[in-house]
Amino acid sequence: MAGGGAAARAQLALRRGRRCLSPARKRLKPLRTVVAWRGRAEWDQVMVGLYCGDSRLQQEALDRVSAWKSRYGPKMPLAVDCTAELIRCKVLDSSGRLKSHELILSYGLALVRFVNLITERKQKMVSIPLRQLAREVDIPIWVVDLRHELTHGKLPRLALCRKGCDVVLDWLRKTYWSRQLGNNLCEESEDEEEEQEGAEGNAELDNDTWEIRTPQHEACQKHKEFHEKVRDVLISYKNEQFRVMQTVQSVSKSRELWSDSSSEVDWILAQIKDLMQENRETVAEALLSDGFLIPKMDCLKMLNIKYEANKEVWQFRIPQTFYCFWQPLLTGLLSRSFTQILIEKMFMELKECSDSSELRPQFLINWISEMLTGIAKINAGKKRQHCNKQVSVKELFLHKVPLQWIRLTDNCLEAPCWATPHLLQLILTIMRPRLPRSSRKNLLYLASVYTEGGGPLSSPGLSSDCSEQPIYTIESLQWRARQENQVKNQGQTVEKQEDVLERDDGVEEVEEEEEEMVTETNPLEGLAHSGNMVAIAEKRAALQGSAWQITADEVRWKDFPLGKLPGQTDDPDGLMLDNYSMMSLLDQPVGDEWKSPNTK
Amino acid sequence: MPARRGPPARRPRRAPSRGGRAEAAWREFAASFARAGMVPPAEAGLAAVEAAEGAAVLLLAPRQTLTFTGKCRLRCLYGAVRLLGFAVASHQPALPVFSPATHCALTLEALPADRPPAADLRQLRAAARAAMRAHSVRRQARVKVMARFSAECALVLLEHLDTPVTRFLLSHLPLSRLFEPQKKEEPSFTPEDAVLASVGIVKCSPDRGLLVSESMFLALEELIQACCAEDEGVPVVLVCGPKNTGKSTFNRYLINLLLNRLPSVEYMECDIGQTEFTPPGCVSLSNIAEPILGPPFTHQQTPRKMVYYGQTSCEQDTERYLDVVKYVFSSYKKEVPLVINTMGWVKGEGLLLLIDIVRLLSPSHIVQMDVYDWKAMAPLTPEYVHLTPGLYTKGKQQAKCKRMGTSGAENWKSSEGEGDALAPEYKLLYIHPEFPRAGVAGEARVHSGILRDMSILGYLGQLQSPDIGAVLPLHSLVPYQVPFSAVALRVIHTDVAPTNIMYAVNASWVGLCRIPDEIRCQTDGPVLLTQTPVCDCLGFGIVRGVEMEKKLYHVLTPVPPENLRLVNCLLLGNIAIPNCVLVGQQGVEGEIPYVTSDYNYSILGSGKLKKKKHFKRREYAFECDYT
């Protein structure tokens, strides 16, 4: 591990503490809850805004948090509240409007509240000393002492308050923000940039991330070192698993032992996660280098796995023992973003390895297939199944993993091989939003035509297939996939045009099916319309001349959830106001003189 | 074992407690009837016969009772019965009756009917038969019932009940089993149970029903007398006591008893956390003319006066709370008796606030409910209230009120002279509830937040159209729209940055209010109020969406259009749309806003601020997805 210092160890201890919670959590179905942000984009925007270091953006994020507080009422998450209070202090500080004494008071209250509120959550019936609680959750002891000074002692110096604020904000980022919303790893900062390009305030985050702009060779050297580091940890994982296997004689016993993660495996996992914070791409690369997820022959022998040269014998599954060997590690690592990266890398590898050993493509295909199947299961919300009568095989995924499916479709099509139709089919089934059925069928059909008859991994020679399907090349397939997606977004009208195009290709029956799917409606809807028309007309009449009206537009309201209107995008800034007027009331019994002055 | 009381009109009598042996004998007796293919009486005299599809005739011997959970429509065919104090005779229309597992179960009790003394049994039988025929009771059933008929018995027709409101409530997963029995209470299942089950009710043990203690009985007797006496002024009855002592059930019982004698009663709700006739967070005054035969979510109705306070407790802003109470009380005309319900917050400031309210509303009777030890609150005798300072009013010993200094609260003390204020004149009636777990904090059957959600759902159920058998999801309904500039907007419970206010408003629960002021705005943007008005609330709605380009709010509300056109102010409080409404949205495109399965509550700091209280774990009978 990089630092290896006390802090890192403490952090690890903290992680372990959290891991203790996980068995209970695993059993629970992911609970759908109501939160204050409209969607992930809004959450991301606020998180990035709060931590960006630019007071203007921070203030904007704080303003949004004030709306969250309204939505949550008394259920506002403590960590959000504490973060906002501390950021507020920082914004005040940088505005230069307050003198140091006032700032100390502000920082002081925010810090006291943080320490008290966060530790109180952990308080039991018998009260536990604050220092101990703080140690349990890895809050530095000096912050607890600072709290003590603030409440019972001399007011500390401003510098110390500032430092306390920064440390606590960092703690909140690591403990709460980075781990929340399906990020079980501290890794978002990079992730978010990929997803919402152009979002302001991301630039500031770059400082912490790995990609510091350094001369090329230096970066290359670093990369190599890093790669080695990852390999070392992965090797230690392998060794540990083999060691466990040797303690028992049968392979099936060792499968069971592997699935109950030990503290040793936890430790290794934590190390890899730490490395992933630095660079996930490289971790993925290392995993796919020979000897890990892609085994060497000797490894298979050790695991008593008979290698079958026939590609179809394994039926797109990883041999069970090998799966169980890696499952604890993968389950720990496969966050949303890492899953995307790993599968993409696997496709890239698949593309490269057409002429290499037979083990590699086969394992790549089977791993992709295993992962996609796992995602399909978890995304469909199905309970975990026991695939084998003797041993229950654990799933790779614990949470839903929404991926960038169009990208994966592209990747899949870029690595054509005998298994492409199968993998494509998997992707198209899991993909949300779905492509129209006709497009899915066409893609699959064309993919199978394209790969049919070739060797196990025919290189993408365009010429041979072009004669049969002159229009469709791999490129056009990819183009299609993108087009389809756009069409889907644009709505039905464009889809019709597509259908017209397709008619030339003689796929009418498919198109009919497609139309059925689109017009498939709730049988209630008709009733609702006819039955309510009279009522609506009456209401409309009763509202004549009033500011209140019944929405006249023909809107299929049932397609739009509460909080969303037709044409509204997920733009997190979509509800910002640029103008408003304030109005005060005169005849209210509530006099302004003793009400808190909310507005000025 | 607390005593169950009969109607207050007669001396209370202990319910006959049969020994185990006698019970077994009855069961055997019943079984023998069943074997013979005859009407199987579960108890002496009680008989249920299937009258038609989803309907049953129930025959009860005099004073016989049936405590049940479930829901049905009830009509008395012959004789008279009583339900939670309300007497139902054969001339009355059918009543919807709700007895969910979440609340105190209802008990049906046969009364000896008043009938002409010389009535001949044959005539009575003919009347009973005619009534059954009139409600298309099958011939076979009529014969069975008449075989057990006696002049003193009561005949009740129970019909399956399915209203748009109940359909809507039951369509939400956490509440789908609301009217089902929580566990099988009777080990054996008689054919009679099957008959009852077919109309939607299940018999349960009598102690699930209202247990009327001696002290409650006496208090009720006194109150009824006071309300029905002609000479004195109209009574104003203030009911107070700590949480979970049965205030609400008592109020329902009292109102039902009063409605036996009076055409209507007024009810003022000051308990903003658990409101009876409105969604939560309101102080309201309602005129009650129909008996209350179910929990709040089954009888949401438009009050005469209502103010949206916007929170479920008033600790944060007691001054506005008192202003609101005063405002609502001012529209009470003192023509019919008034029952005032108060909050269960009776400790510390809560008690002081209650004293203020007593001074403010000057009731004629105070019903104080408490468990025996009086630990929760001191007896509110007139002398005690006279001497004790409230939160904003002073007691007798104090010279001048110090905390006031406001225009708002001064006038309500005008009746009291300076210095030698008269002691308030009211009669204090103690009630010691005797049901199990009475007054134990956190021991309520259902979490108060879930009860609040249920009344919101009950309110939103009014949006369902009555003639469609199926439930229409809220998001599929056509909303109203109103321009930003036509309605003022105010967030009550917290300060929201004005530029971000639509983030608070979108998909939120709002009070639809009317302020006397004209809405003035310089721009076409929204109008934000600088203070929270105390104003009429005409109902509630959900801001279904905010259209930024056209500057329109889209609102879903059951408020009728003639009232809606008066609405010029939207108040947003900390009462939220129930989670199950947002989470349960089906068939929508893409992600549902504000709903996620990625939020992990096990991460430190993810939960809300918890008050440091050491209470026992509750048994949540109905778990919503609160965390």
Coordinates of C-alpha atoms in Angstrom, one line a residue, chain A residues 75-462:
Chain A
K75 CA -35.6 13.5 7.7
M76 CA -32.6 15.4 6.2
P77 CA -29.6 13.2 6.2
L78 CA -27.2 14.3 9.0
A79 CA -24.1 14.2 6.8
V80 CA -25.7 16.5 4.2
D81 CA -26.7 18.9 6.9
C82 CA -23.2 18.9 8.6
T83 CA -21.5 19.3 5.2
A84 CA -23.6 22.2 4.3
E85 CA -23.0 23.9 7.6
L86 CA -19.3 23.6 7.3
I87 CA -19.2 24.7 3.7
R88 CA -21.3 27.7 4.7
C89 CA -18.5 28.6 7.1
K90 CA -16.0 28.3 4.4
V91 CA -18.0 30.5 2.1
L92 CA -18.4 33.1 4.8
D93 CA -14.7 32.9 5.5
S94 CA -13.7 33.4 1.9
S95 CA -16.2 36.3 1.5
G96 CA -14.0 38.3 3.9
R97 CA -17.1 39.8 5.5
L98 CA -16.6 38.3 8.9
K99 CA -13.8 39.0 11.4
S100 CA -11.9 36.2 12.9
H101 CA -13.7 36.0 16.1
E102 CA -17.1 35.7 14.4
L103 CA -15.6 33.1 12.1
I104 CA -14.4 31.1 15.1
L105 CA -17.9 31.1 16.4
S106 CA -19.4 30.0 13.1
Y107 CA -16.8 27.3 12.5
G108 CA -17.1 26.3 16.2
L109 CA -20.8 25.6 16.1
A110 CA -20.6 23.7 12.9
L111 CA -17.8 21.6 14.2
V112 CA -19.5 20.9 17.6
R113 CA -22.7 20.0 15.8
F114 CA -20.8 17.6 13.5
V115 CA -19.0 15.8 16.3
N116 CA -22.1 15.5 18.5
L117 CA -24.6 14.6 15.8
I118 CA -22.4 12.0 14.1
T119 CA -21.3 10.3 17.2
E120 CA -24.7 10.5 18.8
R121 CA -26.0 8.2 16.1
K122 CA -23.6 5.6 17.4
Q123 CA -24.5 6.1 21.0
K124 CA -26.0 3.1 22.8
M125 CA -28.3 2.8 25.8
V126 CA -25.2 3.0 28.0
S127 CA -23.4 6.1 27.0
I128 CA -20.0 5.6 25.5
P129 CA -17.3 8.2 25.8
L130 CA -17.1 10.6 22.8
R131 CA -13.5 9.8 22.2
Q132 CA -14.2 6.2 21.9
L133 CA -17.1 6.7 19.5
A134 CA -15.0 9.1 17.4
R135 CA -12.2 6.5 17.3
E136 CA -14.7 3.9 16.1
V137 CA -15.7 6.0 13.1
D138 CA -12.3 7.3 12.5
I139 CA -12.8 10.9 13.4
P140 CA -9.3 12.3 14.4
I141 CA -9.1 12.6 18.2
W142 CA -7.9 16.2 17.9
V143 CA -11.2 17.1 16.3
V144 CA -12.9 15.7 19.3
D145 CA -10.6 17.7 21.5
L146 CA -11.3 20.8 19.5
R147 CA -15.0 20.3 20.2
H148 CA -14.2 20.0 23.8
E149 CA -12.3 23.3 23.8
L150 CA -15.0 25.0 21.9
T151 CA -17.7 24.0 24.3
H152 CA -15.9 23.9 27.6
G153 CA -12.6 25.7 27.2
K154 CA -10.9 28.6 25.6
L155 CA -12.0 29.5 22.1
P156 CA -9.4 28.0 19.7
R157 CA -7.5 30.0 17.1
L158 CA -9.1 30.5 13.7
A159 CA -6.4 28.5 12.0
L160 CA -7.3 25.5 14.0
C161 CA -10.9 25.9 13.3
R162 CA -10.2 26.1 9.6
K163 CA -8.1 23.0 9.7
G164 CA -10.7 21.2 11.7
C165 CA -13.3 22.2 9.1
D166 CA -11.2 20.9 6.3
V167 CA -10.5 17.6 8.0
V168 CA -14.1 17.1 8.9
L169 CA -15.2 18.0 5.4
D170 CA -12.8 15.5 4.0
W171 CA -14.1 12.9 6.5
L172 CA -17.6 13.6 5.3
R173 CA -16.6 13.2 1.7
K174 CA -14.9 9.9 2.2
T175 CA -17.4 8.5 4.6
Y176 CA -20.6 9.7 3.2
W177 CA -20.6 11.4 -0.2
S178 CA -18.2 9.1 -2.0
R179 CA -19.8 6.0 -0.7
Q180 CA -23.4 7.0 -1.1
L181 CA -25.7 6.2 -4.1
G182 CA -24.1 3.0 -5.2
N183 CA -20.6 4.2 -5.1
N184 CA -19.2 1.7 -2.7
L185 CA -15.8 3.0 -3.4
C186 CA -14.2 6.4 -3.0
E187 CA -13.9 7.0 -6.7
E188 CA -16.5 9.3 -8.0
S189 CA -14.5 12.3 -8.7
E190 CA -13.2 10.8 -11.9
D191 CA -16.3 9.0 -12.6
E192 CA -18.5 12.0 -12.6
E193 CA -16.4 13.8 -15.1
E194 CA -16.9 11.1 -17.6
E195 CA -20.6 11.1 -17.2
Q196 CA -21.4 14.7 -17.2
E197 CA -19.0 16.4 -19.4
G198 CA -18.8 20.1 -19.3
A199 CA -20.2 20.3 -15.8
E200 CA -18.6 23.3 -14.1
G201 CA -16.5 22.9 -11.1
N202 CA -15.1 19.6 -12.0
A203 CA -11.8 21.1 -12.9
E204 CA -11.0 21.7 -9.3
L205 CA -11.3 18.1 -8.4
D206 CA -8.5 17.1 -10.8
N207 CA -5.9 18.0 -8.3
D208 CA -6.6 15.0 -6.1
T209 CA -6.9 12.5 -8.9
W210 CA -4.2 10.5 -10.4
E211 CA -4.0 12.2 -13.7
I212 CA -1.6 14.9 -12.8
R213 CA -0.2 16.3 -15.9
T214 CA 3.4 15.1 -16.0
P215 CA 5.8 14.4 -18.8
Q216 CA 4.9 11.4 -20.7
H217 CA 7.8 9.1 -19.8
E218 CA 7.3 9.8 -16.1
A219 CA 3.7 8.9 -16.4
C220 CA 4.6 5.8 -18.2
Q221 CA 7.0 4.8 -15.5
K222 CA 4.4 5.5 -12.9
H223 CA 2.0 3.4 -14.7
K224 CA 4.3 0.5 -14.8
E225 CA 5.0 0.7 -11.1
F226 CA 1.4 1.0 -10.4
H227 CA 0.6 -2.0 -12.6
E228 CA 3.2 -4.0 -10.7
K229 CA 1.6 -2.9 -7.4
V230 CA -1.8 -4.1 -8.5
R231 CA -0.3 -7.4 -9.7
D232 CA 1.4 -7.9 -6.3
V233 CA -1.9 -7.6 -4.5
L234 CA -3.7 -9.8 -7.0
I235 CA -1.0 -12.4 -6.5
S236 CA -1.5 -12.2 -2.8
Y237 CA -5.1 -12.8 -3.3
K238 CA -4.4 -15.9 -5.4
N239 CA -2.0 -17.2 -2.8
E240 CA -4.5 -16.7 -0.1
Q241 CA -7.2 -18.6 -2.0
F242 CA -4.8 -21.4 -2.7
R243 CA -3.8 -21.5 0.9
V244 CA -7.4 -21.8 1.9
M245 CA -7.8 -24.6 -0.5
Q246 CA -5.0 -26.5 0.9
T247 CA -6.5 -26.4 4.4
V248 CA -9.3 -28.6 3.1
Q249 CA -9.0 -31.5 0.8
S250 CA -12.0 -31.3 -1.4
V251 CA -12.5 -28.6 -4.0
S252 CA -16.2 -28.2 -3.1
K253 CA -15.2 -27.5 0.6
S254 CA -12.9 -24.8 -0.5
R255 CA -15.6 -23.2 -2.6
E256 CA -17.6 -22.8 0.6
L257 CA -14.6 -21.4 2.5
W258 CA -13.9 -19.0 -0.3
S259 CA -17.4 -17.6 -0.3
D260 CA -17.2 -16.7 3.4
S261 CA -14.9 -13.9 3.1
S262 CA -12.1 -13.9 5.7
S263 CA -10.4 -11.0 7.2
E264 CA -7.4 -11.7 5.1
V265 CA -9.4 -11.4 1.9
D266 CA -11.0 -8.3 3.3
W267 CA -7.6 -6.8 3.8
I268 CA -6.5 -7.6 0.3
L269 CA -9.8 -6.3 -1.1
A270 CA -9.3 -3.0 0.8
Q271 CA -5.8 -2.7 -0.7
I272 CA -7.1 -3.2 -4.2
K273 CA -9.9 -0.7 -3.5
D274 CA -7.3 1.8 -2.4
L275 CA -5.4 1.2 -5.6
M276 CA -8.5 1.6 -7.6
Q277 CA -8.9 5.1 -6.2
E278 CA -5.8 5.9 -8.0
N279 CA -6.5 4.2 -11.3
R280 CA -9.3 1.8 -12.1
E281 CA -8.3 1.3 -15.6
T282 CA -5.0 -0.2 -14.6
V283 CA -6.6 -2.4 -12.0
A284 CA -8.9 -3.7 -14.8
E285 CA -5.9 -4.2 -17.1
A286 CA -4.0 -6.2 -14.4
L287 CA -7.0 -8.4 -13.7
L288 CA -7.1 -9.3 -17.3
S289 CA -3.5 -9.9 -17.7
D290 CA -2.5 -13.6 -17.8
G291 CA -2.7 -15.5 -14.6
F292 CA -5.7 -13.8 -13.0
L293 CA -9.2 -13.8 -14.4
I294 CA -7.6 -15.4 -17.5
P295 CA -5.9 -18.4 -16.0
K296 CA -2.9 -20.2 -17.2
M297 CA -3.0 -23.9 -17.7
D298 CA -1.2 -24.7 -14.5
C299 CA -3.7 -22.7 -12.5
L300 CA -6.6 -24.7 -14.0
K301 CA -4.8 -27.9 -13.1
M302 CA -4.3 -26.8 -9.5
L303 CA -8.0 -26.1 -9.3
N304 CA -8.8 -29.5 -10.9
I305 CA -10.5 -27.9 -13.9
K306 CA -10.4 -29.9 -17.0
Y307 CA -9.9 -27.7 -20.0
E308 CA -12.2 -28.3 -22.8
A309 CA -10.9 -27.2 -26.2
N310 CA -14.4 -27.3 -27.5
K311 CA -15.7 -23.7 -27.2
E312 CA -19.3 -24.6 -26.6
V313 CA -18.9 -27.1 -23.8
W314 CA -18.8 -24.5 -21.0
Q315 CA -21.9 -22.8 -22.4
F316 CA -20.8 -19.3 -21.7
R317 CA -20.2 -20.1 -18.0
I318 CA -17.0 -19.8 -16.1
P319 CA -16.1 -23.2 -14.6
Q320 CA -17.6 -23.1 -11.2
T321 CA -14.5 -23.6 -9.1
F322 CA -12.8 -20.9 -10.9
Y323 CA -15.8 -18.6 -10.5
C324 CA -15.9 -19.2 -6.8
F325 CA -12.2 -18.6 -6.6
W326 CA -12.6 -15.0 -7.9
Q327 CA -16.1 -14.2 -6.8
P328 CA -15.3 -12.6 -3.4
L329 CA -12.8 -10.3 -5.1
L330 CA -15.0 -9.4 -8.0
T331 CA -18.1 -8.8 -5.8
G332 CA -16.1 -6.4 -3.8
L333 CA -14.8 -4.5 -6.7
L334 CA -17.6 -4.4 -9.2
S335 CA -19.1 -1.0 -8.6
R336 CA -21.1 0.6 -11.3
S337 CA -18.2 2.4 -12.9
F338 CA -15.7 -0.4 -12.5
T339 CA -18.1 -2.9 -14.0
Q340 CA -18.4 -0.7 -17.1
I341 CA -14.6 -0.4 -17.3
L342 CA -14.0 -4.1 -16.8
I343 CA -16.5 -5.2 -19.4
E344 CA -15.2 -2.6 -21.9
K345 CA -11.7 -3.8 -21.3
M346 CA -12.8 -7.4 -21.8
F347 CA -14.3 -6.6 -25.2
M348 CA -11.1 -4.7 -26.1
E349 CA -9.0 -7.7 -25.1
L350 CA -11.3 -10.0 -27.0
K351 CA -10.8 -7.9 -30.1
E352 CA -7.0 -8.1 -29.7
C353 CA -6.7 -11.8 -28.9
S354 CA -8.0 -13.4 -32.1
D355 CA -4.8 -15.2 -32.7
S356 CA -3.5 -15.8 -29.2
S357 CA -4.0 -18.9 -27.1
E358 CA -7.4 -20.5 -26.9
L359 CA -7.8 -20.0 -23.2
R360 CA -7.9 -16.2 -23.3
P361 CA -10.8 -15.6 -25.7
Q362 CA -12.8 -18.3 -24.2
F363 CA -12.5 -17.0 -20.7
L364 CA -13.1 -13.4 -21.8
I365 CA -16.3 -14.5 -23.5
N366 CA -17.4 -16.5 -20.5
W367 CA -16.6 -13.8 -18.0
I368 CA -18.5 -11.2 -20.0
S369 CA -21.4 -13.6 -20.3
E370 CA -21.3 -14.3 -16.5
M371 CA -21.2 -10.7 -15.6
L372 CA -24.0 -9.7 -18.0
T373 CA -26.1 -12.6 -16.7
G374 CA -25.5 -11.4 -13.2
I375 CA -26.4 -7.8 -14.0
A376 CA -29.5 -9.0 -15.8
K377 CA -30.6 -10.9 -12.7
I378 CA -29.9 -8.1 -10.2
N379 CA -31.3 -5.4 -12.5
A380 CA -34.5 -7.4 -12.9
G381 CA -34.6 -7.5 -9.1
K382 CA -34.7 -11.3 -9.1
K383 CA -33.6 -13.1 -6.0
R384 CA -30.4 -14.8 -6.1
Q385 CA -30.7 -18.3 -7.3
H386 CA -28.9 -21.4 -6.4
C387 CA -27.5 -22.5 -9.7
N388 CA -26.1 -25.7 -8.3
K389 CA -27.7 -28.2 -6.1
Q390 CA -24.6 -28.9 -4.0
V391 CA -23.1 -25.5 -3.6
S392 CA -24.8 -22.2 -3.6
V393 CA -22.9 -19.9 -5.9
K394 CA -22.8 -16.3 -4.8
E395 CA -23.6 -13.6 -7.2
L396 CA -21.1 -11.0 -8.5
F397 CA -23.4 -8.1 -8.0
L398 CA -25.2 -6.9 -4.9
H399 CA -26.7 -3.7 -6.3
K400 CA -28.2 -2.7 -9.5
V401 CA -25.6 -1.7 -12.0
P402 CA -27.0 0.7 -14.6
L403 CA -24.3 0.7 -17.4
Q404 CA -23.7 2.8 -20.5
W405 CA -25.3 0.2 -22.7
I406 CA -24.8 1.9 -26.0
R407 CA -21.1 2.0 -25.4
L408 CA -21.1 -1.6 -24.5
T409 CA -23.1 -2.4 -27.6
D410 CA -20.4 -0.6 -29.6
N411 CA -17.7 -2.5 -27.8
C412 CA -19.4 -5.8 -28.4
L413 CA -19.7 -5.1 -32.1
E414 CA -16.2 -4.0 -32.3
A415 CA -15.0 -7.4 -31.1
P416 CA -16.8 -9.7 -33.4
C417 CA -16.3 -13.4 -32.8
W418 CA -18.4 -16.5 -32.8
A419 CA -20.0 -15.5 -29.5
T420 CA -21.1 -12.0 -30.5
P421 CA -24.7 -12.9 -31.2
H422 CA -25.0 -14.4 -27.7
L423 CA -23.3 -11.5 -26.0
L424 CA -25.2 -8.9 -28.0
Q425 CA -28.4 -10.6 -27.1
L426 CA -27.5 -10.4 -23.5
I427 CA -26.7 -6.7 -23.7
L428 CA -29.9 -5.9 -25.7
T429 CA -32.0 -7.7 -23.1
I430 CA -30.5 -5.9 -20.1
M431 CA -30.2 -2.5 -21.8
R432 CA -32.4 0.3 -20.4
P433 CA -33.9 2.2 -22.1
R434 CA -34.5 -0.6 -24.5
L435 CA -34.0 -0.3 -28.2
P436 CA -37.2 -0.9 -30.2
R437 CA -37.9 -4.5 -30.7
S438 CA -37.4 -4.4 -34.4
S439 CA -34.0 -2.9 -34.1
R440 CA -33.0 -5.5 -31.6
K441 CA -34.1 -8.2 -33.9
N442 CA -32.3 -6.7 -36.8
L443 CA -29.1 -6.2 -34.9
L444 CA -29.1 -9.7 -33.7
Y445 CA -29.9 -11.1 -37.1
L446 CA -27.2 -9.1 -38.7
A447 CA -24.7 -9.9 -36.1
S448 CA -25.3 -13.6 -36.5
V449 CA -25.1 -13.4 -40.3
Y450 CA -21.9 -11.5 -40.0
T451 CA -20.2 -13.9 -37.6
E452 CA -21.7 -17.1 -39.0
G453 CA -19.4 -19.5 -40.7
G454 CA -16.2 -17.8 -39.8
G455 CA -13.6 -19.4 -37.6
P456 CA -13.9 -19.1 -33.9
L457 CA -12.5 -15.7 -34.1
S458 CA -12.6 -14.6 -37.7
S459 CA -10.9 -11.3 -38.1
P460 CA -13.3 -8.6 -39.2
G461 CA -12.8 -9.0 -42.9
L462 CA -15.5 -6.9 -44.4

